[in-house]
PDB file of C-alpha atoms in Angstrom:
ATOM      1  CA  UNK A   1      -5.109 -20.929 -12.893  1.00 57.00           C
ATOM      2  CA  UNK A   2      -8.176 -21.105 -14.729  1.00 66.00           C
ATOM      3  CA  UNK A   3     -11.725 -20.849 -13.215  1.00 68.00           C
ATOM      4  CA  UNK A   4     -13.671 -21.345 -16.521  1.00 80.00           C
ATOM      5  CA  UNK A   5     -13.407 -24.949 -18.419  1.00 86.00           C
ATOM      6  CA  UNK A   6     -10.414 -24.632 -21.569  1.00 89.00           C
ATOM      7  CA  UNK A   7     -10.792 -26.096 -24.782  1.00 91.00           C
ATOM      8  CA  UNK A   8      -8.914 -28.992 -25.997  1.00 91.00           C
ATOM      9  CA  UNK A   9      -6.703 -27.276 -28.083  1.00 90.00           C
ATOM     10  CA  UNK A  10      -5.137 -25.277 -25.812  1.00 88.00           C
ATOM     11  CA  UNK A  11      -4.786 -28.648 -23.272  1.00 88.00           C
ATOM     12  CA  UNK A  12      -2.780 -30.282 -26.104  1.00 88.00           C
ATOM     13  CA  UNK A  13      -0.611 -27.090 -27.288  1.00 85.00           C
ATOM     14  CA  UNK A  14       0.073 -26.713 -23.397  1.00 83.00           C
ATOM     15  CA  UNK A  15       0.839 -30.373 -23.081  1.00 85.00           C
ATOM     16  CA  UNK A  16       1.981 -31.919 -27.039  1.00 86.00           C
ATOM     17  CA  UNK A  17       3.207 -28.591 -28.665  1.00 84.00           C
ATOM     18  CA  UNK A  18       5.277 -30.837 -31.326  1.00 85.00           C
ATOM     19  CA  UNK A  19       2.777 -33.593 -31.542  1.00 88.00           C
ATOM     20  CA  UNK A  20      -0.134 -33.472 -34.333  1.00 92.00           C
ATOM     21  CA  UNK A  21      -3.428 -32.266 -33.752  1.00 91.00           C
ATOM     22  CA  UNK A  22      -4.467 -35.942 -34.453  1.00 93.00           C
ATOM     23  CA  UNK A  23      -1.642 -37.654 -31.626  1.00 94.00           C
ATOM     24  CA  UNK A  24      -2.190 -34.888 -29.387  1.00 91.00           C
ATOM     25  CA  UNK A  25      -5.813 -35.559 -29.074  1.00 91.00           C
ATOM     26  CA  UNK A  26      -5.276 -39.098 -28.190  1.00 93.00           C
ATOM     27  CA  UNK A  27      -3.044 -38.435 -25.636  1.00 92.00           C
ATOM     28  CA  UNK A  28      -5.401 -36.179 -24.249  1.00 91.00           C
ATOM     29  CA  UNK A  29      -8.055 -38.929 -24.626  1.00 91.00           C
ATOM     30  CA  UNK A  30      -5.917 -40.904 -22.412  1.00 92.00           C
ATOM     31  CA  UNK A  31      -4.796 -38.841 -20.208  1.00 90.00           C
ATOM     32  CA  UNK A  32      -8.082 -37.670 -19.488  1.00 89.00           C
ATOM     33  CA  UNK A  33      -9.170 -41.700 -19.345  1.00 89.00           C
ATOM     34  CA  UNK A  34      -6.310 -42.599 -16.705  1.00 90.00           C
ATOM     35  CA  UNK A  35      -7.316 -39.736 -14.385  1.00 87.00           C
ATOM     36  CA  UNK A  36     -11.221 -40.988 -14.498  1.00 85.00           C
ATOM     37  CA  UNK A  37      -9.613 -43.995 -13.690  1.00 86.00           C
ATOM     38  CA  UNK A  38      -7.615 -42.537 -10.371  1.00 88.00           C
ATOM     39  CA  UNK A  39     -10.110 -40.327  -9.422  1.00 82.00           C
ATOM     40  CA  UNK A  40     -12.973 -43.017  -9.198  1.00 81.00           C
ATOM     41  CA  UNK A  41     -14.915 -40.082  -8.957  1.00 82.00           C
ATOM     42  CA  UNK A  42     -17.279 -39.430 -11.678  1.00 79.00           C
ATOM     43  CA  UNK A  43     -18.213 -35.583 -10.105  1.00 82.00           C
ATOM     44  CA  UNK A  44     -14.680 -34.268 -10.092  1.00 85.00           C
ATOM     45  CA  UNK A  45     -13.852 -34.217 -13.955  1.00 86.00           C
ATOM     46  CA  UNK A  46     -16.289 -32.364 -16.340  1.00 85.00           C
ATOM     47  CA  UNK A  47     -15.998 -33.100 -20.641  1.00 85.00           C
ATOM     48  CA  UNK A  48     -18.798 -31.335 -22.362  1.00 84.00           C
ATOM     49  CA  UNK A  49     -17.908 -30.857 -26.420  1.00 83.00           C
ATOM     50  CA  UNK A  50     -15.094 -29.639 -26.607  1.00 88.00           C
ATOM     51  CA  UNK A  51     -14.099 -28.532 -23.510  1.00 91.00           C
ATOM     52  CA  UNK A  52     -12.585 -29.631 -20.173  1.00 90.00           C
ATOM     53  CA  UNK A  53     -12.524 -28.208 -16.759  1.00 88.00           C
ATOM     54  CA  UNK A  54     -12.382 -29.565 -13.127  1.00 86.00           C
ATOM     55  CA  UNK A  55     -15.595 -29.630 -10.658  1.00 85.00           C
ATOM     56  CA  UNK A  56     -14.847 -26.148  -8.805  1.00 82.00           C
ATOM     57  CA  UNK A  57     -17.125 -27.275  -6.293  1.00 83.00           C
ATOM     58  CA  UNK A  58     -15.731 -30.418  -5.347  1.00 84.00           C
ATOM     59  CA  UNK A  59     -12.310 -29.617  -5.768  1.00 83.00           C
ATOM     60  CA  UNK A  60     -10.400 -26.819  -3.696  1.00 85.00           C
ATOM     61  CA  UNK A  61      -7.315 -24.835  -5.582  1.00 86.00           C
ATOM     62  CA  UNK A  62      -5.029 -22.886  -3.078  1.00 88.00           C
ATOM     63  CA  UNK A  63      -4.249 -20.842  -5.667  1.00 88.00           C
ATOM     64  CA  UNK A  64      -7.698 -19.606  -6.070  1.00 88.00           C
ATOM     65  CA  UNK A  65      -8.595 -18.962  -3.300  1.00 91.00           C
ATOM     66  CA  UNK A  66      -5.216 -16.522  -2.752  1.00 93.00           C
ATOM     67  CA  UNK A  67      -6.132 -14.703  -5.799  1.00 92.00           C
ATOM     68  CA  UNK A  68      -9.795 -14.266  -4.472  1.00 92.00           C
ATOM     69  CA  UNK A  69      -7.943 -12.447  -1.150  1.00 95.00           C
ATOM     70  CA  UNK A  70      -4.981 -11.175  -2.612  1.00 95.00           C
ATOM     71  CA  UNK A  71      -5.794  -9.661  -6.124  1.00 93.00           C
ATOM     72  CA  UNK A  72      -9.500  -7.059  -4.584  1.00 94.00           C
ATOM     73  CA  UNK A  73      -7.004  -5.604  -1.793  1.00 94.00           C
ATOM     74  CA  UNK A  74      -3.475  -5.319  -4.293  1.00 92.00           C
ATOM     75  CA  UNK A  75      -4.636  -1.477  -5.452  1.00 92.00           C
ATOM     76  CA  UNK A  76      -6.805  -0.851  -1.763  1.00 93.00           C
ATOM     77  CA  UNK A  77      -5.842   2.321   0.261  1.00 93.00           C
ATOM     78  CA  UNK A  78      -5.344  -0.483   2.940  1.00 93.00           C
ATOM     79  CA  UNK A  79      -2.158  -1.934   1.585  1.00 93.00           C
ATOM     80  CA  UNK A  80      -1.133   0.721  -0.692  1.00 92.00           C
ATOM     81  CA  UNK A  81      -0.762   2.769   2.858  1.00 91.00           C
ATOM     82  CA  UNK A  82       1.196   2.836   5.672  1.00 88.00           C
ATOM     83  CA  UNK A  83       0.170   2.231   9.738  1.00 89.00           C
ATOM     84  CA  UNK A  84      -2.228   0.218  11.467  1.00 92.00           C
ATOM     85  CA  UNK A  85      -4.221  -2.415   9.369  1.00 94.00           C
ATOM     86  CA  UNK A  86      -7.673  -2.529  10.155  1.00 94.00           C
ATOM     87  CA  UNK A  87      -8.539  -6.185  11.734  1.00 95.00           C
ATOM     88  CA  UNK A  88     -10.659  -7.271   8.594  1.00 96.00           C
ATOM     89  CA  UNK A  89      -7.848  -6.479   6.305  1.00 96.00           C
ATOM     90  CA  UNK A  90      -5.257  -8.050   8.450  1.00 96.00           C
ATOM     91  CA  UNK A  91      -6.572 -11.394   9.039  1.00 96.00           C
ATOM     92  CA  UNK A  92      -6.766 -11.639   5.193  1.00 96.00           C
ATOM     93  CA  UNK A  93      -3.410 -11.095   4.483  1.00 96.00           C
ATOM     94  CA  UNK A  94      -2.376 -13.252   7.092  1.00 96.00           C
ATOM     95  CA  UNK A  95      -4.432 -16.139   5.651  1.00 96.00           C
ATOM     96  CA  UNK A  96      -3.228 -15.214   2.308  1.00 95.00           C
ATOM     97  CA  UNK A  97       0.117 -15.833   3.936  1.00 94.00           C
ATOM     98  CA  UNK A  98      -0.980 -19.003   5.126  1.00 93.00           C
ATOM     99  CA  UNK A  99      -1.476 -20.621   1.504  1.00 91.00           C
ATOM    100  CA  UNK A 100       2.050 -19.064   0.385  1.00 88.00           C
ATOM    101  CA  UNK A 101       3.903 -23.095   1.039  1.00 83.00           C
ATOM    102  CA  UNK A 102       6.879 -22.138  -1.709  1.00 81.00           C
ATOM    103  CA  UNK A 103       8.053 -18.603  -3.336  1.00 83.00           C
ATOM    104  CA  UNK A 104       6.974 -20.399  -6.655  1.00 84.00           C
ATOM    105  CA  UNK A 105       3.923 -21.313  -8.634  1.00 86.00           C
ATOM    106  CA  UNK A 106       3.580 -25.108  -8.350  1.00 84.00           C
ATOM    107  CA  UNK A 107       7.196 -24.992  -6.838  1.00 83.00           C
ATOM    108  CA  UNK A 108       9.434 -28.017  -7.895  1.00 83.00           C
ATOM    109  CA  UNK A 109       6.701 -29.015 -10.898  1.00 84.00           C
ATOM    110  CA  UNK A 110       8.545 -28.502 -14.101  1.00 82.00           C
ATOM    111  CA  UNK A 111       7.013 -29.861 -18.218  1.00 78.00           C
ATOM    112  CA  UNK A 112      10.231 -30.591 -20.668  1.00 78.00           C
ATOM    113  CA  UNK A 113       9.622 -28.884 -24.024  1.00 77.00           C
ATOM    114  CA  UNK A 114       6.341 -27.055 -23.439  1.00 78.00           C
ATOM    115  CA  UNK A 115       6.702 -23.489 -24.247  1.00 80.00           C
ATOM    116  CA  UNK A 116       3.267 -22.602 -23.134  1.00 78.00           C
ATOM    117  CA  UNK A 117       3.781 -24.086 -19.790  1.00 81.00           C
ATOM    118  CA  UNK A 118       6.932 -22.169 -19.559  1.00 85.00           C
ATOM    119  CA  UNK A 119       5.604 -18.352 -20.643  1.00 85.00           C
ATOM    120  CA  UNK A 120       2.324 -19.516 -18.146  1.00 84.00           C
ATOM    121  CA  UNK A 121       4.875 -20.509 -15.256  1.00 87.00           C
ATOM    122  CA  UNK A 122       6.992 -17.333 -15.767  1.00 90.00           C
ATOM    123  CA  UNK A 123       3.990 -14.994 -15.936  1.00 90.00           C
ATOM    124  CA  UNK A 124       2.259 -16.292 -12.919  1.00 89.00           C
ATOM    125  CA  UNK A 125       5.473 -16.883 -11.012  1.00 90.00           C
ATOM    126  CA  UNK A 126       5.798 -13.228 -11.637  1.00 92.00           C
ATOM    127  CA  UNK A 127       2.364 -12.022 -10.257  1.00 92.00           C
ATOM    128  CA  UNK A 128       2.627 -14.172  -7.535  1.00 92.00           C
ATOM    129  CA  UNK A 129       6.072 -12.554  -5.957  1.00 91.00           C
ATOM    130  CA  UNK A 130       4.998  -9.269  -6.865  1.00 93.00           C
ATOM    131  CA  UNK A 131       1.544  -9.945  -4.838  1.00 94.00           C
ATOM    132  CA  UNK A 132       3.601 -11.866  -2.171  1.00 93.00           C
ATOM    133  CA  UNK A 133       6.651  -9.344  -0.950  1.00 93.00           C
ATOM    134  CA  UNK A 134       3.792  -6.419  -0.927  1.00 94.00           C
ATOM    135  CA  UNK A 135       1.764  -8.543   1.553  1.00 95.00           C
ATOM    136  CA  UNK A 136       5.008  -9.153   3.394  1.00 94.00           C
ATOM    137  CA  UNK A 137       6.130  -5.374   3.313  1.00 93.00           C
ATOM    138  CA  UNK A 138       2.965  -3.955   4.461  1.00 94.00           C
ATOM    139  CA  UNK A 139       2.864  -6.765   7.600  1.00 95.00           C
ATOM    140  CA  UNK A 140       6.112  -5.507   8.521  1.00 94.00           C
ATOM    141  CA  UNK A 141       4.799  -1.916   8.459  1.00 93.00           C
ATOM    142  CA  UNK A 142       1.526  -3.448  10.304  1.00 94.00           C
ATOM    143  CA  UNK A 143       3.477  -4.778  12.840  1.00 93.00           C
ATOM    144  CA  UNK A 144       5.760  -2.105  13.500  1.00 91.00           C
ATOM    145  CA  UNK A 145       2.856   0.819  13.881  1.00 90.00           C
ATOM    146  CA  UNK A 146       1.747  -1.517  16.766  1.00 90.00           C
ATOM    147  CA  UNK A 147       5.009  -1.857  18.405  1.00 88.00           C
ATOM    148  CA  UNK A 148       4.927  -5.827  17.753  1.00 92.00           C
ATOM    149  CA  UNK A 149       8.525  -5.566  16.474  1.00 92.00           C
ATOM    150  CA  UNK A 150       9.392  -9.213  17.358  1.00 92.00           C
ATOM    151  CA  UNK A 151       6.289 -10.353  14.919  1.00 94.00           C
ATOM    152  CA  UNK A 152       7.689  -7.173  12.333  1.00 94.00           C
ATOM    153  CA  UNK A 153      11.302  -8.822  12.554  1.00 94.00           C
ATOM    154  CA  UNK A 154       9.829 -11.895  10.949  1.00 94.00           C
ATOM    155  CA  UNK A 155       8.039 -10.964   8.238  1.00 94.00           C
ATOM    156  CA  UNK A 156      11.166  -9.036   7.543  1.00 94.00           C
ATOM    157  CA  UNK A 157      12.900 -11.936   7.167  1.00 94.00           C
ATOM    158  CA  UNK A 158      10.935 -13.495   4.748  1.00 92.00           C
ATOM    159  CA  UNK A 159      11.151 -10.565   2.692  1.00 92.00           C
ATOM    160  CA  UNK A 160      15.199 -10.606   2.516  1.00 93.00           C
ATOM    161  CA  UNK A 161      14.808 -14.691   2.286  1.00 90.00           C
ATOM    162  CA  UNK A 162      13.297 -13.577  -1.257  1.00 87.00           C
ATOM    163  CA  UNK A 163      15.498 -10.668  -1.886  1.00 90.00           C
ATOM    164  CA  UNK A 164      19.248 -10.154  -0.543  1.00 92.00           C
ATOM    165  CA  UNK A 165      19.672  -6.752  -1.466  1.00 93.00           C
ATOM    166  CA  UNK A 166      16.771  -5.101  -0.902  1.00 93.00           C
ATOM    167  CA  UNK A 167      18.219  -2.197   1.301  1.00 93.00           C
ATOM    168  CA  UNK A 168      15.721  -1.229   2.526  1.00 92.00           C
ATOM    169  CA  UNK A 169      14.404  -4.392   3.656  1.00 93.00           C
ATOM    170  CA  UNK A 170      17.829  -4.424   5.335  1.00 94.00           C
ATOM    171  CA  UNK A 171      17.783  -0.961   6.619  1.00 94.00           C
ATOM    172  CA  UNK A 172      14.517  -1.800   8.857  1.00 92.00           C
ATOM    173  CA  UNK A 173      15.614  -5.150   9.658  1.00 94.00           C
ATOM    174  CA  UNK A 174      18.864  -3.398  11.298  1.00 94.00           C
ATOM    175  CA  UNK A 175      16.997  -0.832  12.842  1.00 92.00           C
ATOM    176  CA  UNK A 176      14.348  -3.212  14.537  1.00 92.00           C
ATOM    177  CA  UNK A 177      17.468  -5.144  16.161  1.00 92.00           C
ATOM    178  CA  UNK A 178      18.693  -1.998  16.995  1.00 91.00           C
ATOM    179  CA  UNK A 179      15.533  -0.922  19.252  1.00 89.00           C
ATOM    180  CA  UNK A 180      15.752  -4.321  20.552  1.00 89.00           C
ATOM    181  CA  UNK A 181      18.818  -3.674  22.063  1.00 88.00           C
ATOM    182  CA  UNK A 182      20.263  -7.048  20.161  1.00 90.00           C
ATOM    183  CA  UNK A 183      23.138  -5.158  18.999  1.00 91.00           C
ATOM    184  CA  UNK A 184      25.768  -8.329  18.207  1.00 91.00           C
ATOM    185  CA  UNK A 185      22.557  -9.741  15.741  1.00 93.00           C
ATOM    186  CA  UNK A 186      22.802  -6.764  14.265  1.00 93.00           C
ATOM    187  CA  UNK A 187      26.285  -6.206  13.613  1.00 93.00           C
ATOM    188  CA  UNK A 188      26.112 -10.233  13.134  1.00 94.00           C
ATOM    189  CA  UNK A 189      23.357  -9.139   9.970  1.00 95.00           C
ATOM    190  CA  UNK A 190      25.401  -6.732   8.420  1.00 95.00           C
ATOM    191  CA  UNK A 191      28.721  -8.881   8.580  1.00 94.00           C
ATOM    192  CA  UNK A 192      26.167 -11.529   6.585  1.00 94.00           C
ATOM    193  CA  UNK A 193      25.334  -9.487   3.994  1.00 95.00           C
ATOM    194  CA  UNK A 194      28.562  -7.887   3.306  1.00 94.00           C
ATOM    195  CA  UNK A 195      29.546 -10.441   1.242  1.00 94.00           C
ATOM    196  CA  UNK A 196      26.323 -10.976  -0.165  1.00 95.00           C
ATOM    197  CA  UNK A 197      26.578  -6.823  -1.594  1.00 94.00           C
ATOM    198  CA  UNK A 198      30.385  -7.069  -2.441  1.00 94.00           C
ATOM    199  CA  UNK A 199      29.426 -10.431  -5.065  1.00 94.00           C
ATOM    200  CA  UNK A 200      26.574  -8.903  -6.214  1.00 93.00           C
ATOM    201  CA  UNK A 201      26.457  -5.804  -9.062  1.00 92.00           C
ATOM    202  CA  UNK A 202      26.323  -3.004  -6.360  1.00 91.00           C
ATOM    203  CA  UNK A 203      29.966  -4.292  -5.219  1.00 91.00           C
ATOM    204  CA  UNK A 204      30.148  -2.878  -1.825  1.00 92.00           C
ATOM    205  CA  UNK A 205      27.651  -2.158   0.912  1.00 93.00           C
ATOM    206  CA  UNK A 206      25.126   0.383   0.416  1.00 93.00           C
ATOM    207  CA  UNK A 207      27.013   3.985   2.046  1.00 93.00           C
ATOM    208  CA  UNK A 208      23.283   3.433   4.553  1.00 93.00           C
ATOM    209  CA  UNK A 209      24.285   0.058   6.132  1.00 94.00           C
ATOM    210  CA  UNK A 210      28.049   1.374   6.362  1.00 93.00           C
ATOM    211  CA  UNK A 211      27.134   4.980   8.511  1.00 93.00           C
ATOM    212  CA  UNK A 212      24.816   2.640  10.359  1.00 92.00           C
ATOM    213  CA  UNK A 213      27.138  -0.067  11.906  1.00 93.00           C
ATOM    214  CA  UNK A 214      28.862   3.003  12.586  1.00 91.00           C
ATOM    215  CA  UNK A 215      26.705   4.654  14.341  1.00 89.00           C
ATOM    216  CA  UNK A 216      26.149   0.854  16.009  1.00 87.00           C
ATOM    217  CA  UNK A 217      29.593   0.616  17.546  1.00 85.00           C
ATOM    218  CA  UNK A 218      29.626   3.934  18.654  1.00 82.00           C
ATOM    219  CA  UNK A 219      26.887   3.731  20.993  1.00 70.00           C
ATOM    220  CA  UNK A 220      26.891   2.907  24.408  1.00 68.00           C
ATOM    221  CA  UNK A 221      25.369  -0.635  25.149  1.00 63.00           C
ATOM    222  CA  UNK A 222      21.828  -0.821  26.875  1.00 59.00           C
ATOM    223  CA  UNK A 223      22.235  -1.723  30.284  1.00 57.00           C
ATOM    224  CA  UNK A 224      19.874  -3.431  32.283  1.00 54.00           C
ATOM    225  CA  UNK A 225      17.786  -1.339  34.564  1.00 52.00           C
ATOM    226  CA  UNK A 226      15.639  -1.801  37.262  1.00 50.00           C
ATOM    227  CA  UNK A 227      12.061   0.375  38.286  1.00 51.00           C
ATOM    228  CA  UNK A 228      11.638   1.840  40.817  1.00 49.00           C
ATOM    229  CA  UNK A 229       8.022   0.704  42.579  1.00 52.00           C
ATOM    230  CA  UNK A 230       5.548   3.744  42.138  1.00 50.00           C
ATOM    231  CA  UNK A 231       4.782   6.009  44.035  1.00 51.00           C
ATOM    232  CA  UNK A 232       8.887   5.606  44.453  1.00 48.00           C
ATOM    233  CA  UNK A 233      11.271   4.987  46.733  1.00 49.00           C
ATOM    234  CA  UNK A 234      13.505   8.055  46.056  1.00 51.00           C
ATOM    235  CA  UNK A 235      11.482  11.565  46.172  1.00 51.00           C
ATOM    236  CA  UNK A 236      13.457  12.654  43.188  1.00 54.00           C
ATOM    237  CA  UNK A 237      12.447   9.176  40.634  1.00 52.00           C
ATOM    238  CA  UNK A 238       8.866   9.995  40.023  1.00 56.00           C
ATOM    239  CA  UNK A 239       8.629   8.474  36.542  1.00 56.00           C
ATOM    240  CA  UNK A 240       7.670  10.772  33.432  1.00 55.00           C
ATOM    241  CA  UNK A 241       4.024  10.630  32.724  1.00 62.00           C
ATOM    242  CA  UNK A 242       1.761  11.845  30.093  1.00 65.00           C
ATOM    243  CA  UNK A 243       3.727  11.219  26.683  1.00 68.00           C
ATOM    244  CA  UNK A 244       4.311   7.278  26.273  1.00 68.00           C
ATOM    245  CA  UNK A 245       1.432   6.783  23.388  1.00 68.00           C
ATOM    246  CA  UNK A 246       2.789   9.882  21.335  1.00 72.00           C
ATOM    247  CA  UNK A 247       6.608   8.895  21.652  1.00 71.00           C
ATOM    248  CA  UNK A 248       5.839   5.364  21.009  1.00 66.00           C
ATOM    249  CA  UNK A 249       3.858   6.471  17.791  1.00 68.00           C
ATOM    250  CA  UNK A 250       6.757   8.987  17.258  1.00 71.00           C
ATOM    251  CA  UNK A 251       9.148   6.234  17.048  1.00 67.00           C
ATOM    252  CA  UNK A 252       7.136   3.404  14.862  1.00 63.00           C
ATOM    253  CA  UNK A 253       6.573   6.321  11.984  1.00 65.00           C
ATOM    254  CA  UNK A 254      10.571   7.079  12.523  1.00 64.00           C
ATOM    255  CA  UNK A 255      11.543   3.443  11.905  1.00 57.00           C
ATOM    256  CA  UNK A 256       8.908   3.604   8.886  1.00 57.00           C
ATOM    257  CA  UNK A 257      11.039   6.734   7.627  1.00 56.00           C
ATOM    258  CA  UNK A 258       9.858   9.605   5.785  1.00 59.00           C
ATOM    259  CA  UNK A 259       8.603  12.961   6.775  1.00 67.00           C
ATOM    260  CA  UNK A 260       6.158  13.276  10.068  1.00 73.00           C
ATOM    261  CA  UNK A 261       4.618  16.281  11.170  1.00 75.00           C
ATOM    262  CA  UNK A 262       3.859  17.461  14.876  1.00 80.00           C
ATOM    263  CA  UNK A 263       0.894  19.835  15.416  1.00 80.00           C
ATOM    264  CA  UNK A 264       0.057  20.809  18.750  1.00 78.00           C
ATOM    265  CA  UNK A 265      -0.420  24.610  21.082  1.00 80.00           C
ATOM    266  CA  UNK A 266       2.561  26.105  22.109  1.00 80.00           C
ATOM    267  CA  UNK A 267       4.269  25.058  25.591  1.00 74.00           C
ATOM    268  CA  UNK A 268       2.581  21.438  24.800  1.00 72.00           C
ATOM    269  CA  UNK A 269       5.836  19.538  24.581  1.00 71.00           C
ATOM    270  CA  UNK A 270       6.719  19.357  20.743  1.00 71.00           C
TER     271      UNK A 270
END
């Protein structure tokens, strides 16, 4: 996580908190030997005084380069709003996405009896997710103000992958099956995270995903229709013209939730 060199103090309290200063420095003197050593590349390690840092540009971080995307846009009207992203802002987040291999900081990397590693880990385990489910949330939202629900559905799912019980997470993920017309997946959905709610401290389905699965099995199953070839075969089928774009964008800012307001002259079709 650092992009300036660090002393070696802080190298052997992060590494040999229990050691002496005088044991931890040789270790560090070794350490820092071996990895000349495997590196066989005198460019990539720096050691001026007392200080130590890596070659930043020989040697690529992942890490950096989300924070360089991620952290500029995390307070932007851009992600702190809802709608269409603009292109720019989109392709960013996806390639932020893109260096996201784990839901962890060095995932599966773990340093017995260093308390500094620990606190570091925790902290930047903590920015990370926090940075991470808001790119994943706004996607969703992305995707769903174009009508891409398919591509909405998935980011959706990597949302609940990190957290079960975010309703509504849940809420949107049932109501993009819904207006799929994939009704069993998303009674199948809710019948998977019953028992996830009922173990947890909530104990019991949120009262939302209950009047929901209700309203679910209540309604009458989309059947398959067929069009009829314009300018029609039947005077009477002349298809409704006119609205689509407004009733599609009508529908994306209902699955989004929250209030929407409809201007227009009177006899206009509000």
């Amino acid at each position: 996580g650092h992009v300036t060199p660090i002393s070696r103090v802080e190298i052997c309290n992060l590494f040999w908190p229990k050691d002496s200063d005088v044991l931890a420095r040789k270790k560090l003197r070794v350490g820092l030997s071996r990895l000349r050593s495997d590196l066989k590349d005198d460019e990539l390690l720096f050691t001026e005084n007392d200080l130590v840092s890596l070659n930043p540009d020989r040697v690529y971080v992942d890490a950096r380069e989300y924070n360089d995307i991620v952290l500029p846009l995390l307070n932007s009207s851009e992600l702190n709003s809802s709608g269409k992203l603009p292109d720019w802002c989109y392709n960013r987040l996806i390639r932020a996405m893109t260096l996201c291999r784990g839901t962890q900081v060095v995932q599966g990397f773990s340093l017995p009896h260093s308390s500094g590693f620990e606190n570091w880990h925790v902290f930047s385990n903590q920015a990370f997710n926090f940075s991470r489910e808001k790119i994943i949330e706004r996607l969703a939202d992305h995707c769903i103000a174009i009508g891409n629900l398919d591509e909405a559905m998935l980011w959706l799912g990597k949302a609940i992958d990190t957290d079960q019980l975010n309703t509504d997470i849940n809420y949107l993920m049932l109501e993009c099956y819904r207006e799929r017309g994939r009704y069993k997946e998303a009674l199948d959905f809710i019948a998977l995270l019953e028992p996830i709610y009922t173990s947890s401290p909530i104990g019991a389905l949120p009262q939302t995903i209950v009047d929901f699965r209700k309203r679910l099995q209540g309604e009458p199953k989309p059947q398959k229709t067929y069009g009829i070839p314009w300018p029609g075969a039947e005077s009477n089928a002349v298809p409704f013209i006119g609205r689509n774009d407004l009733i599609q964008s009508l529908m994306h800012a209902y699955h989004r939730r929250g209030l929407v307001h409809i201007t227009g002259p009177s006899g206009c079709g509000k």
